[in-house]
């Protein structure tokens, strides 16, 4: 795939060691896929305790569709080898007026590729006179990331947007640097995602009001930050409607502890 | 953890695939379709490494359609299977091999129905029935026991349900539902999804 800014395949340069055994005959193991674990991930350096399954992307992000549009939520803790590098990182990045993307994986990779995606979408809009749909943006990102498969680039994003034109409506796609591209109504990505999924699966319905959706998204991220060491600090929420995206108030998890302990008092 | 199965009858091919798109221990989608329509009478079922599956299957799909545009007629199932296998073999010894396991099912007006089994090492075999995934270990002997070349369509669907029952009973992973499609001289027909609890 000729990207325009990359003349040769990235496989040929900058590759220190191939994480997966592509030369030998790989045995089919259901849960271990070392290529999904970035080398910068803290667990990769300590071999003492084996991981039960490959955890990745120290973060909690989620997004879902409902009657009021698309809601995206994320924590704001940026961690690096067990240290909180930044307690107020932006994990939900606006791409254009009607598309936001949640980011997970390597922060630098996500920031770069989101900007490249914004540029390519703007070029598409100028050349074709209309905005590319969310699915099209997801396919574009997926194809741009494909040449880097097998390297240590790690981006796991959900694109949340509102499409105009003939196929108007909300769109939600999950794109991962391993090549996955999925359309769906509810996604959560990151090390805190299993905790978030359990809360969301209990309460997310199409008929939620904007306030109900915001509060369940907040609670899902809050519960994930409670259990996951690599998620925490604040909860960012973005809401995408036919008029574009709006950012909701970003609440501190320490305040949410008090709110939820009143809502769910211990017996 | 992904599962594909195909059963060839006298004038049809029945294929089924599970609906789970998983990432590590999480089911990200419960209604994911693993079948790719190559032409009006050919389906490609594709499982394997995330990303490789869709990239490779869409590449084959677009090339089969391009052949039709250039030449005015469609590739036969056997030709499409060999084309797919050749691509797998070419990429196998490159720096970017595709780790995908495939079943190609189709109906040819001249040759009749055909089911082709391919794996990531670019082997190709035309078989009366085939399966991919860990579930294959549990279901191939059921197919060996009950398969006959003259199965009717209903008998084939029952045989498929026997296999799915066995997976639900003994397979350690949860595969709640399966897409089922049937290919015959009239094209590809969507059949009723098989879920836990359908009899």
Short mmCIF file of N, CA and C in Angstrom, two decimals, chain B residues 2-6 14-20 32-35 44-47 103 160 164 175 177-181 193-194:
data_model
loop_
_atom_site.label_atom_id
_atom_site.label_comp_id
_atom_site.label_asym_id
_atom_site.label_seq_id
_atom_site.Cartn_x
_atom_site.Cartn_y
_atom_site.Cartn_z
N UNK B 2 -12.58 -20.18 16.58
CA UNK B 2 -13.51 -19.94 15.49
C UNK B 2 -13.82 -21.27 14.83
N UNK B 3 -15.00 -21.32 14.20
CA UNK B 3 -15.42 -22.63 13.67
C UNK B 3 -16.06 -22.45 12.32
N UNK B 4 -15.62 -23.29 11.36
CA UNK B 4 -16.25 -23.31 10.03
C UNK B 4 -16.61 -24.75 9.71
N UNK B 5 -17.70 -24.93 8.97
CA UNK B 5 -18.06 -26.29 8.56
C UNK B 5 -18.73 -26.23 7.21
N UNK B 6 -18.46 -27.25 6.38
CA UNK B 6 -19.11 -27.33 5.08
C UNK B 6 -19.51 -28.76 4.80
N UNK B 14 -23.79 -26.98 1.81
CA UNK B 14 -24.28 -26.31 3.01
C UNK B 14 -23.06 -25.86 3.82
N UNK B 15 -23.03 -24.59 4.19
CA UNK B 15 -21.90 -24.10 4.99
C UNK B 15 -22.40 -23.33 6.20
N UNK B 16 -21.60 -23.35 7.26
CA UNK B 16 -21.96 -22.61 8.46
C UNK B 16 -20.69 -22.08 9.12
N UNK B 17 -20.82 -20.94 9.80
CA UNK B 17 -19.69 -20.34 10.51
C UNK B 17 -20.22 -19.72 11.79
N UNK B 18 -19.38 -19.67 12.82
CA UNK B 18 -19.84 -19.06 14.07
C UNK B 18 -19.87 -17.54 13.91
N UNK B 19 -20.47 -16.88 14.89
CA UNK B 19 -20.73 -15.44 14.76
C UNK B 19 -19.92 -14.58 15.70
N UNK B 20 -18.89 -15.17 16.31
CA UNK B 20 -18.19 -14.43 17.36
C UNK B 20 -16.95 -13.76 16.79
N UNK B 32 -21.10 -11.44 13.97
CA UNK B 32 -20.11 -11.18 12.93
C UNK B 32 -20.22 -12.23 11.83
N UNK B 33 -20.20 -11.77 10.58
CA UNK B 33 -20.37 -12.68 9.44
C UNK B 33 -19.01 -13.02 8.86
N UNK B 34 -18.65 -14.32 8.88
CA UNK B 34 -17.32 -14.71 8.40
C UNK B 34 -17.36 -15.22 6.97
N UNK B 35 -18.50 -15.06 6.29
CA UNK B 35 -18.60 -15.54 4.91
C UNK B 35 -18.48 -14.36 3.96
N UNK B 44 -16.76 -17.68 0.28
CA UNK B 44 -15.47 -17.96 0.90
C UNK B 44 -15.63 -17.76 2.41
N UNK B 45 -15.40 -18.80 3.18
CA UNK B 45 -15.46 -18.70 4.64
C UNK B 45 -14.02 -18.58 5.14
N UNK B 46 -13.79 -17.61 6.00
CA UNK B 46 -12.41 -17.26 6.31
C UNK B 46 -12.22 -17.04 7.81
N UNK B 47 -11.31 -17.78 8.43
CA UNK B 47 -10.97 -17.54 9.84
C UNK B 47 -9.46 -17.51 9.96
N UNK B 103 -12.58 -22.09 3.83
CA UNK B 103 -13.41 -23.06 3.11
C UNK B 103 -14.04 -22.31 1.95
N UNK B 160 -25.79 -30.90 10.47
CA UNK B 160 -25.14 -29.68 10.97
C UNK B 160 -25.56 -29.39 12.40
N UNK B 164 -23.38 -28.93 15.89
CA UNK B 164 -23.47 -27.76 16.77
C UNK B 164 -23.85 -28.19 18.19
N UNK B 175 -19.91 -20.74 21.82
CA UNK B 175 -20.24 -20.26 20.47
C UNK B 175 -21.75 -20.25 20.36
N UNK B 177 -24.09 -18.72 18.44
CA UNK B 177 -24.92 -18.79 17.24
C UNK B 177 -24.06 -18.96 16.00
N UNK B 178 -24.69 -19.48 14.94
CA UNK B 178 -23.99 -19.80 13.69
C UNK B 178 -24.80 -19.30 12.51
N UNK B 179 -24.11 -18.67 11.56
CA UNK B 179 -24.72 -18.33 10.27
C UNK B 179 -24.74 -19.57 9.41
N UNK B 180 -25.86 -19.81 8.70
CA UNK B 180 -25.93 -20.97 7.82
C UNK B 180 -26.35 -20.51 6.44
N UNK B 181 -25.65 -21.00 5.40
CA UNK B 181 -26.03 -20.66 4.03
C UNK B 181 -25.96 -21.90 3.17
N UNK B 193 -30.55 -19.01 11.21
CA UNK B 193 -29.38 -19.09 12.10
C UNK B 193 -29.58 -20.19 13.13
N UNK B 194 -28.51 -20.89 13.45
CA UNK B 194 -28.59 -21.91 14.51
C UNK B 194 -28.07 -21.30 15.79
#
